[in-house]
PDB file of C-alpha atoms in Angstrom:
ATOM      1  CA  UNK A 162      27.614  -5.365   1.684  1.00  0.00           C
ATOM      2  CA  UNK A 163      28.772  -5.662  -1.857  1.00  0.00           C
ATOM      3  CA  UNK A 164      26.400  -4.862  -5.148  1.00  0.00           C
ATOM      4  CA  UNK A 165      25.642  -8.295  -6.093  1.00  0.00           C
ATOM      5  CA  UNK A 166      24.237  -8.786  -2.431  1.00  0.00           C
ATOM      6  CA  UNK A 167      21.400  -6.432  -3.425  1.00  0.00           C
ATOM      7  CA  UNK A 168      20.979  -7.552  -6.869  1.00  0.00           C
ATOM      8  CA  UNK A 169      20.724 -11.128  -5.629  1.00  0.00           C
ATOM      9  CA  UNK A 170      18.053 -10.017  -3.272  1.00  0.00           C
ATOM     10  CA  UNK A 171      16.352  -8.154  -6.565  1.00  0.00           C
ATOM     11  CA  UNK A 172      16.028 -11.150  -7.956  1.00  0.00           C
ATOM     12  CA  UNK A 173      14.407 -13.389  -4.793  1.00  0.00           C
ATOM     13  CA  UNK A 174      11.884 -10.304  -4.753  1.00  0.00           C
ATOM     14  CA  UNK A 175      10.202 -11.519  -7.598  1.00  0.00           C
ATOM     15  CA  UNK A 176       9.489 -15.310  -6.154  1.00  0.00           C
ATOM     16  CA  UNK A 177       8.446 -14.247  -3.010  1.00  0.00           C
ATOM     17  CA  UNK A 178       4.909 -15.055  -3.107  1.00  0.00           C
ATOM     18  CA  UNK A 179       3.869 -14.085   0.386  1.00  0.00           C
ATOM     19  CA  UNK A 180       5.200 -11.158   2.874  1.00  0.00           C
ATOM     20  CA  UNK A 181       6.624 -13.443   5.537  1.00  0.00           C
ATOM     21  CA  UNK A 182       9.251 -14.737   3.910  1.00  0.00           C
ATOM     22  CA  UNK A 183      10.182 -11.157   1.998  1.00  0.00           C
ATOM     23  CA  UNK A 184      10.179  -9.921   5.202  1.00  0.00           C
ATOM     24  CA  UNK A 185      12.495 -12.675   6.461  1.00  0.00           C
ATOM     25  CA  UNK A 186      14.818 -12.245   3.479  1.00  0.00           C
ATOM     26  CA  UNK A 187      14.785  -8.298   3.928  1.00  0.00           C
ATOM     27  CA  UNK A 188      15.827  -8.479   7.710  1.00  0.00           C
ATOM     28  CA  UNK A 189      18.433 -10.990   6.596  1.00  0.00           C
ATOM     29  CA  UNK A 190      20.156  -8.929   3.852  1.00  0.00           C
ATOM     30  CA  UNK A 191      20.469  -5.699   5.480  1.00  0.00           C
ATOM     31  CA  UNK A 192      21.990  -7.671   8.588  1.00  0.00           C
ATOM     32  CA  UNK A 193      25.157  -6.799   7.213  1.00  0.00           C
ATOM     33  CA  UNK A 194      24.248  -2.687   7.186  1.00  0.00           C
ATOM     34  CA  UNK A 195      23.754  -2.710  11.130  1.00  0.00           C
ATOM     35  CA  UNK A 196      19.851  -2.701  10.577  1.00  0.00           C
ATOM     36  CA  UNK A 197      18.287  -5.903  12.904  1.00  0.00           C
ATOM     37  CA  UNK A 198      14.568  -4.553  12.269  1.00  0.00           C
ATOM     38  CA  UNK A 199      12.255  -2.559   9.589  1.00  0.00           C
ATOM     39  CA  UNK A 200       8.845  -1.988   9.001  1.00  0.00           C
ATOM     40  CA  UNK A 201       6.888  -0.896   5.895  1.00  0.00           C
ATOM     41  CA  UNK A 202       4.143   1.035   5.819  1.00  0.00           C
ATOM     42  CA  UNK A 203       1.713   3.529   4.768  1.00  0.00           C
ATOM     43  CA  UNK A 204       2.243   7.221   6.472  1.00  0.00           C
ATOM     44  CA  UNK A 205      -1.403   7.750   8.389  1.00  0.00           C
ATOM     45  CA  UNK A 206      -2.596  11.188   7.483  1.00  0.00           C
ATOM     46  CA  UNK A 207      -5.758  12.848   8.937  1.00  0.00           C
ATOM     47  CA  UNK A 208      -6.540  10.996  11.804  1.00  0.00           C
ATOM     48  CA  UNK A 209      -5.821   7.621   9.807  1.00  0.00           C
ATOM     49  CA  UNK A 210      -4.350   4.403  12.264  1.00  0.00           C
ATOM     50  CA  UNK A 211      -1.129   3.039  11.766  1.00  0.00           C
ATOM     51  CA  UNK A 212      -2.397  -0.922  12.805  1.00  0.00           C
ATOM     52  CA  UNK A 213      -3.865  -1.507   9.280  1.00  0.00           C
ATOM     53  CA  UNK A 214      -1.490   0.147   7.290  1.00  0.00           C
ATOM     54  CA  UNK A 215       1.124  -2.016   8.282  1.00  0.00           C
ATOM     55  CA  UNK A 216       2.760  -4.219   5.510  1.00  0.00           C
ATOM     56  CA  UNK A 217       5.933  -5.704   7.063  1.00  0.00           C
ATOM     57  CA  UNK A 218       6.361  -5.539  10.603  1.00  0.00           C
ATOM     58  CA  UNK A 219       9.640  -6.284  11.519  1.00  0.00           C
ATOM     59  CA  UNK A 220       9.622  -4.396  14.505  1.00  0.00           C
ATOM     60  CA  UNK A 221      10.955  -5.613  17.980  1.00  0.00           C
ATOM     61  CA  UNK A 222       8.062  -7.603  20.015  1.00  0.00           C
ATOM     62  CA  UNK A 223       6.355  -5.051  22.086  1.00  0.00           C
ATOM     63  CA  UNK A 224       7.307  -1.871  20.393  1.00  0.00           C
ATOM     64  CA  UNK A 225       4.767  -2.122  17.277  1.00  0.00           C
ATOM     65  CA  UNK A 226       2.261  -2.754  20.295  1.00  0.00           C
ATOM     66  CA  UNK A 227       3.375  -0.014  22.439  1.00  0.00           C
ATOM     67  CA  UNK A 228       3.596   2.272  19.250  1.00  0.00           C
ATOM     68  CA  UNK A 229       0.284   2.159  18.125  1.00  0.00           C
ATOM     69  CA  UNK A 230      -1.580   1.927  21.199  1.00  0.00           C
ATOM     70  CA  UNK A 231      -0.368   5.649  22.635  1.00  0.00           C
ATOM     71  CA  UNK A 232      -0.765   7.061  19.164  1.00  0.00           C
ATOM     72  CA  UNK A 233       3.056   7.937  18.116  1.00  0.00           C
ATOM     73  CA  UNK A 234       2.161   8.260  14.629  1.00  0.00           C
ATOM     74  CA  UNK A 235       0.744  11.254  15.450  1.00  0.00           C
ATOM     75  CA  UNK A 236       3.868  13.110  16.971  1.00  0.00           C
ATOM     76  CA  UNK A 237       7.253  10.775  15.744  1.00  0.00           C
ATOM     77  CA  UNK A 238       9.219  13.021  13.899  1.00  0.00           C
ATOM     78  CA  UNK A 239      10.631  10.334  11.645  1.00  0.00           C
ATOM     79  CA  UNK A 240       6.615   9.309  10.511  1.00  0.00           C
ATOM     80  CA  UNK A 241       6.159  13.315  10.382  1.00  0.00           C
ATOM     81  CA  UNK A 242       8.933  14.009   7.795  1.00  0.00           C
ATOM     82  CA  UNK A 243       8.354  10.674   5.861  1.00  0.00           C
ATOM     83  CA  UNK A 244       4.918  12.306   4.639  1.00  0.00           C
ATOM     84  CA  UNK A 245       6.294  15.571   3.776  1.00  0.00           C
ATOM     85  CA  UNK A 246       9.366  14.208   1.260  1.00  0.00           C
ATOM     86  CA  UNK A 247      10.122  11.550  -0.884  1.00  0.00           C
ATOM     87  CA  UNK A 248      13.890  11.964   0.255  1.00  0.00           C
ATOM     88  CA  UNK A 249      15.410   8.957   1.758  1.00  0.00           C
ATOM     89  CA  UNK A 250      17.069   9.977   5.134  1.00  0.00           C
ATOM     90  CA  UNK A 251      18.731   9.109   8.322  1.00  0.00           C
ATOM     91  CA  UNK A 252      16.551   9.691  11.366  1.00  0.00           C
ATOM     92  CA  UNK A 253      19.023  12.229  12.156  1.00  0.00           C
ATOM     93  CA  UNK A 254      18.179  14.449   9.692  1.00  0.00           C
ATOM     94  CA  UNK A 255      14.459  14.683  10.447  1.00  0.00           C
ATOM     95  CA  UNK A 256      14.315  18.896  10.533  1.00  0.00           C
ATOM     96  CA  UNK A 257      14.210  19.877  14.275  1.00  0.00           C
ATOM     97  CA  UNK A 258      10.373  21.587  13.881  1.00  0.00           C
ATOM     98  CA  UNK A 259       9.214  17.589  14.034  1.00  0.00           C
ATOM     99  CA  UNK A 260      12.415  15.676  15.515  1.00  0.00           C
ATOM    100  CA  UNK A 261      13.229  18.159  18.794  1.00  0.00           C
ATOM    101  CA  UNK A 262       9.683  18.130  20.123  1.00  0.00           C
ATOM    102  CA  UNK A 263       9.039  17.106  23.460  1.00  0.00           C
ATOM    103  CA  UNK A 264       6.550  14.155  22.308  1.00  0.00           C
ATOM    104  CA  UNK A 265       8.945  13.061  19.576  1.00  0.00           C
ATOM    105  CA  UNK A 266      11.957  12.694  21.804  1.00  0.00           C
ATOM    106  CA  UNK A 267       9.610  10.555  23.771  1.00  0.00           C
ATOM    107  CA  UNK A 268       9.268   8.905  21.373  1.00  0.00           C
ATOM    108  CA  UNK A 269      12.847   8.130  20.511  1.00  0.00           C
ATOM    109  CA  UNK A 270      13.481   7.621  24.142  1.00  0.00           C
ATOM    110  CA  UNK A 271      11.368   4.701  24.321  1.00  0.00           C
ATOM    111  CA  UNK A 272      12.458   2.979  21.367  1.00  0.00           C
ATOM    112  CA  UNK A 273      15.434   2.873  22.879  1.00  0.00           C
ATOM    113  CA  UNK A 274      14.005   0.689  25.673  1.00  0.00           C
ATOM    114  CA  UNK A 275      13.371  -2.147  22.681  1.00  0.00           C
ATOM    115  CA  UNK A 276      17.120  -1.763  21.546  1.00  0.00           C
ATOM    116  CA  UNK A 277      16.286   1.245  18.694  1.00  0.00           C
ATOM    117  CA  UNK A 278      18.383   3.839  18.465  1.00  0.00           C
ATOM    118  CA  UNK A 279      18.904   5.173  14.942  1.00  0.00           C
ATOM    119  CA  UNK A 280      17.678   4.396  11.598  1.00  0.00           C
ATOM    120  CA  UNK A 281      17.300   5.411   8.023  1.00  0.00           C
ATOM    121  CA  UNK A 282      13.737   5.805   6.249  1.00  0.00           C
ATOM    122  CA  UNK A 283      12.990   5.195   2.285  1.00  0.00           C
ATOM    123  CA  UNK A 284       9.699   6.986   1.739  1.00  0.00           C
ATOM    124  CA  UNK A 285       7.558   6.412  -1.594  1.00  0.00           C
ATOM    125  CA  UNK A 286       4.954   6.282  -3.838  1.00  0.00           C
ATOM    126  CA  UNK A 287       2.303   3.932  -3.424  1.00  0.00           C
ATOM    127  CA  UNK A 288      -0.824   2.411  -4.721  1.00  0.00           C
ATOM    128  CA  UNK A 289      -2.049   1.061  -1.223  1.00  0.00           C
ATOM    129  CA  UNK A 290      -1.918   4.463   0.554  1.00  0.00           C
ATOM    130  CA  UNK A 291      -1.109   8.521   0.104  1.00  0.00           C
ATOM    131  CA  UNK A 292       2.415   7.749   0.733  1.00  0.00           C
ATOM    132  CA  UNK A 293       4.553   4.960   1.841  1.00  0.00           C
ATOM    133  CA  UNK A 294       8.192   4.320   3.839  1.00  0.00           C
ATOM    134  CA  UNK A 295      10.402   1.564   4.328  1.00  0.00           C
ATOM    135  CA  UNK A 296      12.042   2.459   7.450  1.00  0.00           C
ATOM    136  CA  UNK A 297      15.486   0.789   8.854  1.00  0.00           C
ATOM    137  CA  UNK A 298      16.377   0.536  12.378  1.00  0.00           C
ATOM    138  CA  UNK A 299      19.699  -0.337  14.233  1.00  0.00           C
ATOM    139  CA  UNK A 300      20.802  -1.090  17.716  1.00  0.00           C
ATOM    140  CA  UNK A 301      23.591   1.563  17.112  1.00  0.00           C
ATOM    141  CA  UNK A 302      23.863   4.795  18.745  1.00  0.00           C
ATOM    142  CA  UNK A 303      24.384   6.337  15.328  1.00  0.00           C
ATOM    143  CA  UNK A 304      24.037   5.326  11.865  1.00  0.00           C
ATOM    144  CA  UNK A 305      26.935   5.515   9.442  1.00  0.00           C
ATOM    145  CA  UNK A 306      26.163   4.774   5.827  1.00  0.00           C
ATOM    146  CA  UNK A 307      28.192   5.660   2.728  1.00  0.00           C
ATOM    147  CA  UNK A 308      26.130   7.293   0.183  1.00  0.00           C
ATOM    148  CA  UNK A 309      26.318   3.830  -1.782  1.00  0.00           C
ATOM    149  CA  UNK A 310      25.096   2.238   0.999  1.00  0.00           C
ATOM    150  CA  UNK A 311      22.536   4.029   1.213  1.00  0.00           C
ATOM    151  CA  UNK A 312      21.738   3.515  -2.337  1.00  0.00           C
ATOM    152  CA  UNK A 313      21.983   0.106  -1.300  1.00  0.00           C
ATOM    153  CA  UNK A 314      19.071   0.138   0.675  1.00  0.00           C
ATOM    154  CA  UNK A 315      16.928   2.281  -1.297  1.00  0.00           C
ATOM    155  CA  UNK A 316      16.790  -0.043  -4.244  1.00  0.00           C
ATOM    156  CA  UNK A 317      15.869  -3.237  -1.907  1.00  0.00           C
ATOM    157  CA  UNK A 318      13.182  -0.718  -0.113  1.00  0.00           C
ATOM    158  CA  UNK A 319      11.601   0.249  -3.415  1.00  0.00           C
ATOM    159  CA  UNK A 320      12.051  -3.439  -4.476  1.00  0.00           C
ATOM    160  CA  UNK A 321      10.090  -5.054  -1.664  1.00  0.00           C
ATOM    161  CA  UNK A 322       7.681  -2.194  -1.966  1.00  0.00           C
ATOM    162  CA  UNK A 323       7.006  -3.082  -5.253  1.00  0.00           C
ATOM    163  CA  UNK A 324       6.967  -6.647  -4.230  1.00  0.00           C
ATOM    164  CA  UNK A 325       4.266  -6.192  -1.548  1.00  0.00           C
ATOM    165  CA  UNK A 326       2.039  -4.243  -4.355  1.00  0.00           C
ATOM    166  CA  UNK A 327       2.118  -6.988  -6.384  1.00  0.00           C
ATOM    167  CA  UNK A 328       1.275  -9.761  -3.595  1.00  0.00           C
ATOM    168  CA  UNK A 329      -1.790  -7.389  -3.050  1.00  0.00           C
ATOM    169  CA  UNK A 330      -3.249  -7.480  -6.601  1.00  0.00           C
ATOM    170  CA  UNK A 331      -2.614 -10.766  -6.903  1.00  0.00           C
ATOM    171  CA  UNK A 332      -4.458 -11.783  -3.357  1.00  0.00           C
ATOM    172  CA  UNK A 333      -6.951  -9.371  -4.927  1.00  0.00           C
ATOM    173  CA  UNK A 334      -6.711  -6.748  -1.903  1.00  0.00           C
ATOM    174  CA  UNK A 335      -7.806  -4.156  -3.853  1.00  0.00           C
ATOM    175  CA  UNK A 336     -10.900  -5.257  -5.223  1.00  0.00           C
ATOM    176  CA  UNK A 337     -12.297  -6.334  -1.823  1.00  0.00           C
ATOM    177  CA  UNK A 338     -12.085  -2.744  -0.489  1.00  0.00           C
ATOM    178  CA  UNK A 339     -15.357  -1.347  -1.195  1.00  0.00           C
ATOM    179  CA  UNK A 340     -18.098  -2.006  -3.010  1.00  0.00           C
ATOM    180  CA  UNK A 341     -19.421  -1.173  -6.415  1.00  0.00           C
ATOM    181  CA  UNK A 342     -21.592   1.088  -4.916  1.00  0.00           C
ATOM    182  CA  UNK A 343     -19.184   2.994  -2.337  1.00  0.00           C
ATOM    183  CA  UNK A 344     -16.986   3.497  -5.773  1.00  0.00           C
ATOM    184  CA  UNK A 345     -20.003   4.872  -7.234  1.00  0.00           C
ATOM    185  CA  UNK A 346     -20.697   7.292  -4.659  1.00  0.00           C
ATOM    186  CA  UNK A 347     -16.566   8.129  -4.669  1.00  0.00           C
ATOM    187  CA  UNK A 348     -16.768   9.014  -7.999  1.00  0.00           C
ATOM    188  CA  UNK A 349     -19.929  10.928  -8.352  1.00  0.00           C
ATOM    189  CA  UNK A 350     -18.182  13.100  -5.076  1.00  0.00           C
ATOM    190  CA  UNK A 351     -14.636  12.907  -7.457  1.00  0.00           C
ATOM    191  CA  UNK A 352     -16.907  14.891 -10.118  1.00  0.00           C
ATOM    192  CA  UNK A 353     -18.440  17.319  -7.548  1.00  0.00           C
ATOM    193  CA  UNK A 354     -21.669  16.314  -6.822  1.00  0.00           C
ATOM    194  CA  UNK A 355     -23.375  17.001  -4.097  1.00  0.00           C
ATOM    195  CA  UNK A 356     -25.131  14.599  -2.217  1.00  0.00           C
ATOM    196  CA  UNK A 357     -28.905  15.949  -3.457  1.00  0.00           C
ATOM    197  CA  UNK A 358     -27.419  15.477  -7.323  1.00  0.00           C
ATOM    198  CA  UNK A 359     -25.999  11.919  -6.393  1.00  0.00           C
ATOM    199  CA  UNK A 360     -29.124  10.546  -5.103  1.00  0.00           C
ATOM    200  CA  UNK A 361     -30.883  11.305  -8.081  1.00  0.00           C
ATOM    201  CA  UNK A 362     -27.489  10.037 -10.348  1.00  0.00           C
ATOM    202  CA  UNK A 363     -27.484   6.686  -9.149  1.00  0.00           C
ATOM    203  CA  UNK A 364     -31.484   6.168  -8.368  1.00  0.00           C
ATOM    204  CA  UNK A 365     -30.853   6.098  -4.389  1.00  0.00           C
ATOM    205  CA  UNK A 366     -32.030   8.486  -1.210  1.00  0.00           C
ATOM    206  CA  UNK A 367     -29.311  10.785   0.147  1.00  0.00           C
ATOM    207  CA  UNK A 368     -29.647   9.377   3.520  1.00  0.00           C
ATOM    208  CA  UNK A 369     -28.578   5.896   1.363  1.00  0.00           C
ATOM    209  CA  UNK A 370     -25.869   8.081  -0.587  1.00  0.00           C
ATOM    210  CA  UNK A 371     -24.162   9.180   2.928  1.00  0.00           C
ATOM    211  CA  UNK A 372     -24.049   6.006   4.618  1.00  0.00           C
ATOM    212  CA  UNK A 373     -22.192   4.240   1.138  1.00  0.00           C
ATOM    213  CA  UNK A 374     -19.920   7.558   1.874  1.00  0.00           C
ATOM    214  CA  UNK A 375     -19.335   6.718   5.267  1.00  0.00           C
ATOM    215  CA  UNK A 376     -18.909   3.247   4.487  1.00  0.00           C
ATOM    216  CA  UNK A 377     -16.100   3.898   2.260  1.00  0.00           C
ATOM    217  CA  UNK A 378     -13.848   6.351   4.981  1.00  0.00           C
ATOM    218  CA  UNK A 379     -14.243   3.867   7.684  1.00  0.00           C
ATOM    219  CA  UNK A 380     -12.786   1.371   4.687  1.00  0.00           C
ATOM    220  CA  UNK A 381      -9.597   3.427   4.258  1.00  0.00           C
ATOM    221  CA  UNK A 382      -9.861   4.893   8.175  1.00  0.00           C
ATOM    222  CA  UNK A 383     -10.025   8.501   7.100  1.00  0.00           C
ATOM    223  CA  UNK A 384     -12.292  11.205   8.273  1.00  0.00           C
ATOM    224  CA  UNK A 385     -13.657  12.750   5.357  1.00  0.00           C
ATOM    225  CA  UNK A 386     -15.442  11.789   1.929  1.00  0.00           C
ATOM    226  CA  UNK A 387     -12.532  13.841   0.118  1.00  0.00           C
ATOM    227  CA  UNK A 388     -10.234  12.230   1.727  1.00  0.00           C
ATOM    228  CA  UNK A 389     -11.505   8.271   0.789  1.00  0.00           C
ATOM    229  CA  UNK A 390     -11.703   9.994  -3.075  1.00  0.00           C
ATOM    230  CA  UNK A 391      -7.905  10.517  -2.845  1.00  0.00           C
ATOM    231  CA  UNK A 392      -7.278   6.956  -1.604  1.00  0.00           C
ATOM    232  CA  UNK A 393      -9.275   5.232  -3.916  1.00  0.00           C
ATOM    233  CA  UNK A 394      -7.678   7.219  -6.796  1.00  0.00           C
ATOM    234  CA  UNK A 395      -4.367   6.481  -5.511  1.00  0.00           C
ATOM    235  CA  UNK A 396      -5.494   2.579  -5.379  1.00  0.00           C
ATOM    236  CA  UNK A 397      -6.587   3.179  -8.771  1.00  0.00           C
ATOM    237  CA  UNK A 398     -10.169   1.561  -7.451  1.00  0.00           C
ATOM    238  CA  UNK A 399     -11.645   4.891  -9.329  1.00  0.00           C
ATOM    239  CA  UNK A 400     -10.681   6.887 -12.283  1.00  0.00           C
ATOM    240  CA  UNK A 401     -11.958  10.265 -11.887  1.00  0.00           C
TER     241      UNK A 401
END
């Protein structure tokens, strides 16, 4: 792959108007790098599902399915390490405490079944969830990427993450995630209230407070009040 390659790609980034395509374009361009499949998504943290954090699945048919349903968020040393830096790296270099595991190798041993076998990961920032990656994955027994490669394909991973923020503001995604009140309640809890002191805030009986607290984690799929607070900050649906 040669520099303009990326930069082309750069620039069809900003017409996309919906993730298919993107996604389509992505899978095409990195072709060249070994990679034949990618997904993007947020890291689930806490208990949080993988399913609807999804952005672009370009995973083999069956393994996304397969994935999710036996929970390998939870113990995939790749997803593991892609919370805990914002370091791009080969799958290889996951730190044995989360990649030599017995559940992780299992992991890795059934992608393998769906033609995975290595794979590099761009984590990063993002506005949807606590943390995002972009991760790469080849048929090849072992990745080998120069260090401008792999510059390469963190500037198209930050690109179409960027991309995909902007598709969700402009489909309005954001907006539709809770409700005036369920921000209300987030930020009164952002401030330290308790639930007694935000009943009588906002004119409402704690019982009501609660369930517009409960309403909000099952919105983001997190376990605990503190934890939707942090999301919607991050989402910028609240300012603290």
């Amino acid at each position: 792959m040669i520099d303009s390659d990326v930069f082309d790609f750069v620039e069809r980034c900003r017409k996309h108007t919906a993730t298919g395509p993107l996604l389509s374009d992505l899978l095409d361009t990195v072709r060249d790098l070994g990679f034949e499949h990618l997904i993007l998504s947020g890291v689930p943290l806490g208990g949080q599902k993988l399913a609807p954090m999804v952005e672009l699945n370009g995973w083999p048919a069956g393994w996304f399915e397969r994935y999710v349903e036996a929970e390998h968020a939870a113990v995939d040393g790749v997803c593991i390490y892609s919370a805990k830096t914002l370091k791009p790296f080969l799958w290889t270099e996951v730190p044995a405490k989360w990649s030599d595991t017995e559940a992780s190798r299992r992991v890795a041993g059934e992608a393998t079944e769906f033609g995975i076998w290595s794979g590099f990961a761009v984590p990063m920032l993002s506005v949807h969830h606590w943390q995002s990656v972009l991760s790469f994955a080849s048929s090849q027994k072992a990745c080998s990427l120069s260090p401008r490669q792999q510059v390469q394909l963190v500037t198209m991973a930050v690109y179409a993450g960027m991309s995909i923020q902007a598709l969700a503001h402009v489909d309005g995604e954001f907006d539709s995630v809770l409700t005036e009140r369920e921000k209300e309640v987030l930020l009164w809890a952002a401030a330290g209230k308790t639930l007694s002191e935000t009943s009588q805030i906002l004119g409402m009986t704690e019982r009501t407070v609660k369930w517009h607290a409960m309403q909000a984690r099952d919105a983001f799929g997190v376990g605990t009040t503190t934890q939707a607070v942090v999301e919607a900050v991050r989402r910028r649906l609240i300012h603290p």
